[in-house]
Structure formats: C-alpha cells, structure tokens
Coordinates of N, CA and C in Angstrom, one line a residue:
Chain A
M5 N -17.0 -21.6 1.8 CA -15.9 -20.7 1.8 C -14.6 -21.4 1.4
T6 N -14.0 -20.9 0.4 CA -12.7 -21.6 0.0 C -11.8 -21.6 1.1
S7 N -10.9 -22.6 1.2 CA -9.9 -22.6 2.3 C -8.9 -21.5 1.9
E8 N -8.4 -20.8 2.9 CA -7.5 -19.7 2.6 C -6.1 -20.2 2.1
A9 N -5.6 -19.6 1.1 CA -4.3 -20.1 0.5 C -3.2 -20.1 1.5
E10 N -2.1 -20.8 1.1 CA -0.9 -20.9 2.0 C -0.3 -19.5 2.1
A11 N 0.4 -19.2 3.2 CA 0.8 -17.8 3.5 C 1.9 -17.4 2.5
G12 N 1.8 -16.1 2.0 CA 2.9 -15.5 1.2 C 2.8 -15.9 -0.2
G13 N 3.4 -15.1 -1.1 CA 3.5 -15.4 -2.6 C 2.2 -15.2 -3.3
H14 N 2.2 -15.2 -4.6 CA 1.0 -15.0 -5.4 C 0.2 -16.2 -5.3
A15 N -0.9 -16.2 -4.6 CA -1.8 -17.4 -4.5 C -2.9 -17.1 -5.5
A16 N -2.7 -17.6 -6.8 CA -3.7 -17.3 -7.9 C -5.0 -17.7 -7.4
L17 N -5.9 -16.6 -7.3 CA -7.3 -16.8 -6.9 C -7.5 -17.3 -5.5
G18 N -6.4 -17.4 -4.7 CA -6.6 -17.7 -3.3 C -6.6 -16.4 -2.6
F19 N -6.6 -16.5 -1.3 CA -6.6 -15.2 -0.5 C -5.5 -15.4 0.6
C20 N -4.5 -14.6 0.5 CA -3.3 -14.7 1.4 C -3.4 -13.6 2.5
P21 N -3.8 -14.0 3.7 CA -4.0 -13.0 4.8 C -2.7 -12.2 5.1
Q22 N -1.6 -12.9 4.9 CA -0.3 -12.3 5.2 C 0.0 -11.2 4.2
F23 N -0.2 -11.5 3.0 CA 0.0 -10.5 1.9 C -0.9 -9.3 2.1
H24 N -2.1 -9.6 2.4 CA -3.2 -8.7 2.6 C -2.9 -7.7 3.7
A25 N -2.4 -8.3 4.9 CA -2.0 -7.4 6.0 C -0.8 -6.5 5.7
A26 N 0.1 -7.1 4.9 CA 1.3 -6.3 4.6 C 1.0 -5.1 3.7
I27 N 0.2 -5.4 2.6 CA 0.0 -4.3 1.6 C -0.9 -3.2 2.2
E28 N -1.8 -3.6 3.2 CA -2.7 -2.6 3.8 C -1.9 -1.8 4.8
L29 N -1.0 -2.5 5.5 CA -0.1 -1.7 6.5 C 0.7 -0.7 5.7
I30 N 1.4 -1.1 4.6 CA 2.3 -0.2 3.9 C 1.5 0.9 3.3
G31 N 0.2 0.6 2.8 CA -0.6 1.6 2.1 C -1.4 2.4 3.0
R32 N -1.5 2.1 4.3 CA -2.4 2.9 5.3 C -2.0 4.4 5.2
R33 N -3.0 5.2 5.3 CA -2.8 6.7 5.1 C -1.6 7.2 5.9
W34 N -0.6 7.8 5.3 CA 0.6 8.4 5.9 C 1.8 7.4 6.0
N35 N 1.5 6.1 6.1 CA 2.6 5.2 6.3 C 3.7 5.3 5.2
G36 N 3.3 5.5 4.0 CA 4.2 5.6 2.9 C 5.3 6.6 3.1
V37 N 4.8 7.9 3.4 CA 5.8 9.0 3.6 C 6.6 8.8 4.8
I38 N 6.0 8.2 5.9 CA 6.7 7.9 7.1 C 7.9 6.9 6.9
L39 N 7.5 5.8 6.2 CA 8.5 4.8 5.9 C 9.6 5.3 5.0
Q40 N 9.2 6.1 4.0 CA 10.1 6.6 3.0 C 11.2 7.5 3.8
R41 N 10.7 8.4 4.7 CA 11.6 9.3 5.4 C 12.5 8.5 6.3
L42 N 12.0 7.5 7.0 CA 12.8 6.8 8.0 C 13.9 5.9 7.3
L43 N 13.6 5.6 6.0 CA 14.7 4.9 5.2 C 15.9 5.8 5.1
A44 N 15.8 7.1 5.2 CA 16.9 8.0 5.1 C 17.7 7.9 6.4
G45 N 17.1 7.3 7.5 CA 17.9 7.2 8.8 C 16.9 7.7 9.9
P46 N 17.4 7.4 11.2 CA 16.6 7.8 12.4 C 16.2 9.3 12.4
L47 N 15.0 9.6 12.8 CA 14.5 11.0 12.8 C 13.7 11.3 14.0
R48 N 13.8 12.6 14.4 CA 12.9 13.0 15.5 C 11.5 13.2 14.9
F49 N 10.5 13.2 15.9 CA 9.0 13.3 15.5 C 8.8 14.5 14.6
S50 N 9.4 15.6 15.0 CA 9.2 16.9 14.2 C 9.8 16.7 12.8
E51 N 10.9 16.0 12.6 CA 11.5 15.8 11.3 C 10.7 14.9 10.4
I52 N 10.0 14.0 11.0 CA 9.2 13.1 10.2 C 8.0 13.9 9.7
R53 N 7.5 14.8 10.6 CA 6.2 15.5 10.2 C 6.5 16.6 9.3
K54 N 7.7 17.2 9.3 CA 8.0 18.4 8.6 C 7.6 18.4 7.1
G55 N 6.8 19.4 6.6 CA 6.6 19.5 5.2 C 5.6 18.5 4.7
V56 N 4.9 17.8 5.5 CA 3.9 16.8 5.0 C 2.5 17.4 5.2
P57 N 1.9 17.9 4.1 CA 0.6 18.6 4.3 C -0.5 17.8 4.9
R58 N -1.2 18.3 5.9 CA -2.4 17.7 6.5 C -2.0 16.6 7.5
L59 N -0.8 16.3 7.7 CA -0.4 15.2 8.7 C -0.4 15.8 10.1
T60 N -1.3 15.5 11.0 CA -1.4 16.1 12.3 C -0.5 15.3 13.3
D61 N -0.1 15.9 14.4 CA 0.7 15.3 15.4 C 0.0 14.0 15.9
A62 N -1.4 14.1 16.1 CA -2.1 13.0 16.7 C -2.1 11.8 15.7
M63 N -2.2 12.1 14.4 CA -2.2 11.0 13.4 C -0.8 10.4 13.3
L64 N 0.2 11.3 13.3 CA 1.6 10.7 13.3 C 1.9 9.8 14.5
S65 N 1.5 10.3 15.7 CA 1.7 9.5 16.9 C 1.0 8.1 16.7
Q66 N -0.2 8.1 16.2 CA -0.9 6.8 16.1 C -0.2 5.9 15.1
R67 N 0.2 6.5 13.9 CA 0.8 5.7 12.9 C 2.2 5.1 13.5
L68 N 2.9 5.9 14.2 CA 4.2 5.4 14.7 C 4.0 4.3 15.7
R69 N 2.9 4.4 16.6 CA 2.6 3.4 17.5 C 2.3 2.1 16.8
E70 N 1.4 2.2 15.7 CA 1.0 1.0 15.0 C 2.3 0.3 14.3
L71 N 3.2 1.2 13.8 CA 4.4 0.6 13.1 C 5.3 0.0 14.2
E72 N 5.3 0.6 15.4 CA 6.1 0.0 16.5 C 5.5 -1.4 16.8
D73 N 4.2 -1.4 17.0 CA 3.5 -2.7 17.3 C 3.7 -3.8 16.2
A74 N 3.9 -3.3 15.0 CA 4.1 -4.2 13.9 C 5.5 -4.7 13.7
G75 N 6.4 -4.1 14.6 CA 7.8 -4.5 14.6 C 8.6 -3.9 13.5
I76 N 8.1 -2.7 12.9 CA 8.7 -2.1 11.8 C 9.5 -0.9 12.2
V77 N 9.1 -0.2 13.3 CA 9.8 1.0 13.8 C 10.1 0.8 15.3
V78 N 11.2 1.3 15.7 CA 11.6 1.4 17.1 C 11.7 2.8 17.6
R79 N 11.3 3.1 18.8 CA 11.5 4.4 19.4 C 12.7 4.4 20.4
E80 N 13.6 5.2 20.1 CA 14.9 5.2 20.9 C 15.0 6.5 21.7
V81 N 15.2 6.3 23.0 CA 15.3 7.5 23.9 C 16.8 7.7 24.3
G82 N 17.4 8.9 23.9 CA 18.8 9.1 24.2 C 19.0 9.4 25.7
T83 N 20.3 9.4 26.1 CA 20.6 9.6 27.5 C 21.1 11.0 27.8
D84 N 21.4 11.8 26.8 CA 21.9 13.1 27.1 C 20.7 14.0 27.5
R85 N 21.1 15.2 28.0 CA 20.1 16.2 28.4 C 20.1 17.4 27.4
P86 N 19.0 17.9 26.9 CA 17.7 17.4 27.1 C 17.5 16.0 26.4
V87 N 16.5 15.3 27.0 CA 16.3 13.9 26.4 C 15.9 14.0 25.0
Q88 N 16.5 13.2 24.1 CA 16.2 13.1 22.7 C 15.5 11.8 22.3
V89 N 14.4 11.9 21.7 CA 13.7 10.7 21.2 C 13.7 10.6 19.7
V90 N 14.2 9.5 19.2 CA 14.2 9.4 17.7 C 13.5 8.1 17.4
Y91 N 13.0 8.0 16.1 CA 12.3 6.8 15.6 C 13.2 6.3 14.5
A92 N 13.4 5.0 14.5 CA 14.2 4.3 13.5 C 13.5 3.0 13.0
L93 N 13.9 2.6 11.7 CA 13.3 1.4 11.2 C 14.1 0.2 11.8
T94 N 13.4 -0.9 12.0 CA 14.0 -2.2 12.4 C 14.6 -2.8 11.2
D95 N 15.3 -3.9 11.3 CA 15.9 -4.6 10.2 C 14.8 -4.9 9.1
V96 N 13.7 -5.5 9.6 CA 12.6 -5.8 8.6 C 12.0 -4.6 8.1
G97 N 12.0 -3.5 8.8 CA 11.5 -2.2 8.3 C 12.4 -1.7 7.2
R98 N 13.7 -1.8 7.4 CA 14.6 -1.4 6.3 C 14.5 -2.2 5.0
R99 N 14.0 -3.5 5.2 CA 13.8 -4.3 4.0 C 12.6 -3.9 3.2
L100 N 11.9 -2.8 3.6 CA 10.8 -2.3 2.8 C 11.4 -1.4 1.6
S101 N 12.7 -1.2 1.7 CA 13.2 -0.3 0.6 C 12.9 -0.7 -0.8
P102 N 13.1 -2.0 -1.1 CA 12.8 -2.4 -2.5 C 11.3 -2.2 -2.8
V103 N 10.4 -2.4 -1.8 CA 9.0 -2.2 -2.0 C 8.7 -0.7 -2.4
L104 N 9.3 0.2 -1.6 CA 9.0 1.6 -1.8 C 9.6 2.0 -3.1
D105 N 10.8 1.5 -3.5 CA 11.4 1.8 -4.8 C 10.5 1.3 -5.9
A106 N 9.9 0.1 -5.8 CA 9.0 -0.4 -6.8 C 7.8 0.5 -6.9
V107 N 7.3 1.0 -5.8 CA 6.1 1.9 -5.8 C 6.5 3.2 -6.5
A108 N 7.7 3.7 -6.1 CA 8.1 5.0 -6.7 C 8.2 4.9 -8.2
E109 N 8.8 3.8 -8.6 CA 9.0 3.6 -10.1 C 7.7 3.5 -10.8
W110 N 6.7 2.7 -10.2 CA 5.4 2.5 -10.8 C 4.7 3.8 -10.8
S111 N 4.8 4.6 -9.8 CA 4.1 5.9 -9.7 C 4.5 6.8 -10.9
N112 N 5.7 6.7 -11.3 CA 6.2 7.5 -12.5 C 5.4 7.0 -13.8
E113 N 5.3 5.6 -13.9 CA 4.7 5.1 -15.1 C 3.2 5.4 -15.0
W114 N 2.6 5.4 -13.8 CA 1.2 5.7 -13.7 C 0.9 7.1 -14.1
A115 N 1.8 8.1 -13.6 CA 1.6 9.5 -13.9 C 1.7 9.7 -15.4
A116 N 2.7 9.0 -16.0 CA 2.9 9.1 -17.5 C 1.7 8.6 -18.3
S117 N 1.0 7.7 -17.7 CA -0.2 7.0 -18.4 C -1.4 7.9 -18.3
R118 N -1.4 8.9 -17.6 CA -2.6 9.7 -17.3 C -2.8 10.9 -18.3
Chain B
M30 N 5.9 26.6 5.0 CA 5.7 25.2 4.4 C 6.8 24.9 3.4
T31 N 7.5 23.8 3.5 CA 8.5 23.5 2.5 C 7.8 23.3 1.2
S32 N 8.5 23.7 0.1 CA 7.9 23.5 -1.2 C 7.9 22.0 -1.5
E33 N 6.9 21.5 -2.1 CA 6.7 20.1 -2.3 C 7.8 19.6 -3.3
A34 N 8.4 18.4 -3.0 CA 9.5 17.9 -3.8 C 9.1 17.6 -5.2
E35 N 10.0 17.5 -6.1 CA 9.7 17.1 -7.5 C 9.0 15.8 -7.5
A36 N 8.2 15.6 -8.6 CA 7.3 14.3 -8.6 C 8.2 13.1 -8.8
G37 N 7.8 12.0 -8.1 CA 8.4 10.7 -8.3 C 9.8 10.5 -7.6
G38 N 10.1 9.3 -7.3 CA 11.5 9.0 -6.8 C 11.5 9.3 -5.3
H39 N 12.6 8.8 -4.7 CA 12.8 9.0 -3.2 C 13.2 10.4 -3.0
A40 N 12.3 11.3 -2.6 CA 12.7 12.7 -2.3 C 13.1 12.7 -0.8
A41 N 14.4 12.5 -0.5 CA 14.8 12.4 0.9 C 14.2 13.6 1.7
L42 N 13.4 13.4 2.7 CA 12.8 14.4 3.6 C 11.9 15.3 2.8
G43 N 11.7 15.1 1.5 CA 10.7 15.9 0.7 C 9.4 15.2 0.9
F44 N 8.4 15.7 0.2 CA 7.1 15.0 0.2 C 6.6 14.9 -1.3
C45 N 6.5 13.7 -1.7 CA 6.1 13.5 -3.2 C 4.7 13.1 -3.3
P46 N 3.8 14.0 -3.7 CA 2.4 13.7 -3.8 C 2.1 12.5 -4.7
Q47 N 2.9 12.3 -5.7 CA 2.7 11.2 -6.7 C 2.9 9.9 -6.0
F48 N 4.0 9.7 -5.3 CA 4.4 8.5 -4.6 C 3.3 8.2 -3.5
H49 N 2.9 9.3 -2.9 CA 1.9 9.2 -1.8 C 0.6 8.7 -2.3
A50 N 0.2 9.2 -3.5 CA -1.1 8.8 -4.0 C -1.0 7.4 -4.5
A51 N 0.1 7.0 -5.0 CA 0.3 5.6 -5.6 C 0.3 4.6 -4.4
I52 N 1.0 4.8 -3.4 CA 1.1 3.8 -2.3 C -0.2 3.7 -1.5
E53 N -0.9 4.8 -1.4 CA -2.2 4.8 -0.7 C -3.3 4.1 -1.6
L54 N -3.2 4.3 -2.9 CA -4.1 3.6 -3.8 C -3.9 2.1 -3.7
I55 N -2.7 1.7 -3.9 CA -2.3 0.2 -3.9 C -2.7 -0.4 -2.5
G56 N -2.5 0.4 -1.4 CA -2.7 -0.2 -0.1 C -4.1 0.0 0.4
R57 N -5.0 0.7 -0.3 CA -6.4 0.9 0.1 C -7.0 -0.4 0.4
R58 N -7.9 -0.5 1.4 CA -8.5 -1.8 1.8 C -9.1 -2.5 0.6
W59 N -8.7 -3.7 0.4 CA -9.1 -4.7 -0.6 C -8.4 -4.6 -1.9
N60 N -7.8 -3.4 -2.2 CA -7.2 -3.2 -3.5 C -6.0 -4.3 -3.8
G61 N -5.3 -4.6 -2.7 CA -4.2 -5.6 -2.8 C -4.7 -6.9 -3.4
V62 N -5.8 -7.5 -2.8 CA -6.2 -8.8 -3.3 C -6.9 -8.6 -4.6
I63 N -7.6 -7.5 -4.9 CA -8.2 -7.3 -6.2 C -7.1 -7.3 -7.3
L64 N -6.1 -6.5 -7.1 CA -5.0 -6.3 -8.1 C -4.3 -7.7 -8.3
Q65 N -4.1 -8.4 -7.2 CA -3.3 -9.6 -7.2 C -4.1 -10.6 -8.1
R66 N -5.5 -10.6 -7.9 CA -6.3 -11.6 -8.7 C -6.3 -11.2 -10.1
L67 N -6.5 -9.9 -10.4 CA -6.6 -9.5 -11.8 C -5.3 -9.7 -12.6
L68 N -4.1 -9.8 -11.8 CA -2.9 -10.1 -12.5 C -2.9 -11.5 -13.1
A69 N -3.8 -12.3 -12.6 CA -3.9 -13.7 -13.2 C -4.7 -13.7 -14.5
G70 N -5.4 -12.5 -14.8 CA -6.1 -12.4 -16.0 C -7.5 -11.8 -15.8
P71 N -8.3 -11.4 -16.9 CA -9.6 -10.8 -16.7 C -10.5 -11.8 -15.9
L72 N -11.3 -11.2 -15.0 CA -12.2 -12.0 -14.2 C -13.6 -11.4 -14.1
R73 N -14.6 -12.2 -13.9 CA -15.9 -11.7 -13.6 C -16.0 -11.2 -12.1
F74 N -17.0 -10.3 -11.8 CA -17.2 -9.8 -10.5 C -17.1 -10.9 -9.4
S75 N -17.9 -11.9 -9.7 CA -18.0 -13.0 -8.7 C -16.7 -13.7 -8.5
E76 N -15.9 -13.8 -9.6 CA -14.6 -14.5 -9.4 C -13.6 -13.7 -8.6
I77 N -13.7 -12.3 -8.7 CA -12.8 -11.5 -7.9 C -13.2 -11.6 -6.5
R78 N -14.5 -11.7 -6.2 CA -15.0 -11.6 -4.8 C -14.8 -13.0 -4.1
K79 N -14.7 -14.1 -4.9 CA -14.8 -15.4 -4.3 C -13.7 -15.7 -3.3
G80 N -14.1 -16.1 -2.1 CA -13.2 -16.6 -1.1 C -12.4 -15.5 -0.4
V81 N -12.9 -14.2 -0.5 CA -12.3 -13.1 0.2 C -13.1 -12.8 1.4
P82 N -12.7 -13.2 2.6 CA -13.6 -13.0 3.7 C -13.9 -11.5 4.0
R83 N -15.1 -11.2 4.3 CA -15.6 -9.8 4.6 C -15.6 -8.8 3.5
L84 N -15.3 -9.2 2.2 CA -15.4 -8.3 1.1 C -16.8 -8.3 0.6
T85 N -17.6 -7.2 0.7 CA -19.0 -7.1 0.3 C -19.1 -6.7 -1.2
D86 N -20.2 -7.0 -1.8 CA -20.5 -6.6 -3.2 C -20.3 -5.1 -3.3
A87 N -20.9 -4.4 -2.3 CA -20.9 -2.9 -2.4 C -19.4 -2.4 -2.4
M88 N -18.6 -3.0 -1.5 CA -17.2 -2.5 -1.3 C -16.5 -2.8 -2.6
L89 N -16.7 -4.0 -3.2 CA -15.9 -4.4 -4.4 C -16.3 -3.5 -5.5
S90 N -17.6 -3.2 -5.7 CA -18.1 -2.3 -6.7 C -17.4 -0.9 -6.6
Q91 N -17.3 -0.4 -5.4 CA -16.7 0.9 -5.2 C -15.2 0.8 -5.5
R92 N -14.5 -0.2 -5.1 CA -13.1 -0.3 -5.4 C -12.8 -0.4 -6.9
L93 N -13.6 -1.2 -7.6 CA -13.4 -1.4 -9.0 C -13.7 -0.1 -9.7
R94 N -14.7 0.7 -9.3 CA -14.9 2.0 -9.9 C -13.7 3.0 -9.7
E95 N -13.2 3.0 -8.5 CA -12.0 3.8 -8.1 C -10.8 3.4 -9.0
L96 N -10.6 2.1 -9.2 CA -9.5 1.6 -10.0 C -9.7 1.9 -11.5
E97 N -11.0 1.9 -11.9 CA -11.3 2.3 -13.3 C -10.9 3.8 -13.4
D98 N -11.4 4.6 -12.5 CA -11.2 6.1 -12.5 C -9.6 6.3 -12.6
A99 N -8.9 5.5 -11.9 CA -7.4 5.7 -11.8 C -6.7 5.2 -13.0
G100 N -7.5 4.6 -13.9 CA -6.8 4.1 -15.2 C -6.1 2.7 -15.0
I101 N -6.4 2.0 -14.0 CA -5.7 0.8 -13.6 C -6.5 -0.5 -14.0
V102 N -7.9 -0.3 -14.1 CA -8.8 -1.4 -14.4 C -9.7 -0.9 -15.5
V103 N -10.0 -1.9 -16.4 CA -11.1 -1.6 -17.4 C -12.2 -2.6 -17.3
R104 N -13.4 -2.2 -17.5 CA -14.6 -3.0 -17.5 C -15.0 -3.3 -18.9
E105 N -15.0 -4.6 -19.3 CA -15.3 -5.0 -20.6 C -16.6 -5.8 -20.7
V106 N -17.5 -5.3 -21.6 CA -18.8 -6.0 -21.7 C -18.8 -6.8 -23.0
G107 N -19.0 -8.1 -22.9 CA -19.0 -9.1 -24.0 C -20.3 -8.9 -24.9
T108 N -20.2 -9.4 -26.1 CA -21.4 -9.3 -27.1 C -22.2 -10.5 -27.1
D109 N -21.8 -11.6 -26.5 CA -22.6 -12.8 -26.5 C -23.8 -12.7 -25.6
R110 N -24.7 -13.6 -25.7 CA -25.9 -13.7 -24.8 C -25.7 -14.9 -23.9
P111 N -25.9 -14.9 -22.6 CA -26.2 -13.7 -21.8 C -25.0 -12.8 -21.8
V112 N -25.2 -11.5 -21.6 CA -24.1 -10.5 -21.6 C -23.1 -10.9 -20.5
Q113 N -21.8 -10.8 -20.8 CA -20.7 -11.2 -19.9 C -19.9 -9.9 -19.6
V114 N -19.8 -9.5 -18.3 CA -18.9 -8.4 -17.9 C -17.7 -8.9 -17.2
V115 N -16.5 -8.5 -17.7 CA -15.3 -8.9 -17.0 C -14.5 -7.6 -16.7
Y116 N -13.6 -7.8 -15.7 CA -12.7 -6.7 -15.4 C -11.3 -7.1 -15.7
A117 N -10.5 -6.2 -16.2 CA -9.1 -6.5 -16.6 C -8.2 -5.4 -16.2
L118 N -6.9 -5.7 -16.0 CA -6.0 -4.6 -15.8 C -5.6 -3.9 -17.1
T119 N -5.3 -2.6 -17.0 CA -4.8 -1.9 -18.1 C -3.3 -2.2 -18.2
D120 N -2.6 -1.6 -19.2 CA -1.1 -1.8 -19.3 C -0.5 -1.4 -18.0
V121 N -0.8 -0.2 -17.5 CA -0.1 0.4 -16.3 C -0.6 -0.4 -15.1
G122 N -1.8 -1.0 -15.2 CA -2.2 -1.9 -14.1 C -1.3 -3.1 -14.0
R123 N -1.1 -3.7 -15.1 CA -0.2 -4.9 -15.2 C 1.2 -4.6 -14.7
R124 N 1.6 -3.4 -14.9 CA 3.0 -3.0 -14.4 C 3.1 -2.9 -12.9
L125 N 2.0 -3.3 -12.2 CA 2.0 -3.3 -10.7 C 2.6 -4.7 -10.3
S126 N 2.8 -5.6 -11.2 CA 3.2 -7.0 -10.8 C 4.5 -6.9 -10.0
P127 N 5.6 -6.2 -10.4 CA 6.8 -6.2 -9.6 C 6.5 -5.6 -8.2
V128 N 5.6 -4.7 -8.1 CA 5.3 -4.1 -6.8 C 4.6 -5.1 -5.9
L129 N 3.6 -5.8 -6.4 CA 2.9 -6.9 -5.6 C 3.9 -8.0 -5.3
D130 N 4.8 -8.3 -6.2 CA 5.8 -9.4 -5.9 C 6.7 -8.9 -4.8
A131 N 7.1 -7.6 -4.8 CA 8.0 -7.1 -3.7 C 7.2 -7.1 -2.4
V132 N 6.0 -6.8 -2.4 CA 5.2 -6.8 -1.1 C 5.0 -8.3 -0.6
A133 N 4.8 -9.2 -1.6 CA 4.6 -10.6 -1.2 C 5.9 -11.1 -0.5
E134 N 7.0 -10.8 -1.2 CA 8.4 -11.2 -0.6 C 8.6 -10.6 0.7
W135 N 8.3 -9.3 0.9 CA 8.5 -8.6 2.2 C 7.6 -9.2 3.2
S136 N 6.4 -9.6 2.8 CA 5.4 -10.1 3.8 C 6.0 -11.4 4.4
N137 N 6.7 -12.2 3.6 CA 7.3 -13.4 4.2 C 8.4 -13.0 5.2
E138 N 9.2 -12.0 4.9 CA 10.3 -11.6 5.8 C 9.7 -11.0 7.1
W139 N 8.6 -10.3 6.9 CA 7.9 -9.7 8.0 C 7.3 -10.8 9.0
A140 N 6.7 -11.8 8.4 CA 6.1 -12.9 9.2 C 7.2 -13.6 9.9
A141 N 8.3 -13.8 9.2 CA 9.4 -14.5 9.9 C 10.0 -13.7 11.0
S142 N 9.9 -12.4 11.0 CA 10.5 -11.6 12.0 C 9.6 -11.5 13.3
R143 N 8.4 -12.0 13.2 CA 7.5 -11.9 14.3 C 7.6 -12.9 15.4

C-alpha cells in the first residue's frame, strides 16, 4: 500500500484523505444547495428548504447536523418569543464561497459542452 | 412550488439544477481523487486505482463510465500490442482544475479550523 500523501494540495498520484473528505462533504447530496443558500446569510429551516425539489425535512435535518458536526454550520436559538432558530455558516463555512463560485462557473462550461 | 431559477450562477434562494448536478457529480464518492489524478495526465485503470484505500475495481469502473457519460473523461484504446487502454480528461474535464484547487485550499483551512 503506498503511504498516504501529505495532507492538502494536489498530491500527484498520492491520496490525500483531507482533500477527499472535503470534496465528498461539499458534494454530498443536497449540501451544495444548502451551502449556497446559507452564503446569502442566516436562514430558518423552512427558508433553506423552500423551492428545493425532493428535499425532505428529515434529509435537511440530517445534512444540517452533519454540517454542524463538521464545524461548517452553527444553529442559533433566538431569545425572543416565539423562539426563532436560524442556521448560519461559520467562518470556515463562509470560506467555501470561492469553491461554490468555481463550481458555478464550471457548471456553465459543462452545460455549454453538452 | 417556486419556479426553478435560471441555469448557472449563484441564484440567491433559487434552486439551480445545473449547479446542483455539477457539485454532486464532482463530490460523488471517489470522483474527487479520480479527477485529481487524471489532471496529472492520461492514466491506465491500475494507475488511477493505485494507493486509494477501499476503492474497488467495480466502483472505479462505474465511476469512469459515469464520468464518460457526463463528457468529462474519455477512454482511449491504443493500437500497439498488447492493447493499452488509458483514461483522460476532456477539455471541460481539465477545466475542473481551478475547482479542485479551490477545494484543496479550503480543505487546508477546514483542517486548521478543527
């Protein structure tokens, strides 16, 4: 078994577990649209889900918990009545913006190539 | 149901099927390391698979077929004996380089935030 490449960066023909975990987290079903929406600012659960075909409450709850565990999303509970819960990106979550921009740009080139 | 947003770009609180398909294709299990390796140049099946823990032949075959169907990878059969089969990125496949660079850079920031 080849020894695993050093963490981060293009490890030509190596295997970078950190890169692998990052790209699979970002690309996991529904995470793209969730992250894209939260880049616009903190949102309530219903606002994240709105207008996303086939995204169920159960699936959105699971994805938000995974993103919280990964340190990319925080759940904030307001003090006013009735209680308001919003989800927001952490600092490192907000730093996904250039990644999502790069994907959006590539998706145009990909669509044009078809 | 909200009408689906125009294709491509950050559609604040809209839903962009094209962006959604692109980010889920890139992030699908194993595609990150396959694309990263092929950015180094055309490779044989065994060279793509080498040193990637838990990636089976069956899974790599499936992913390569999906990437071929998506117009991102081409399978090239050489004319010499014995026959040599290599996989290479198409033009639009190679334009994934800035996306993978952005993910690699973010993965370092993500690791540092943990």
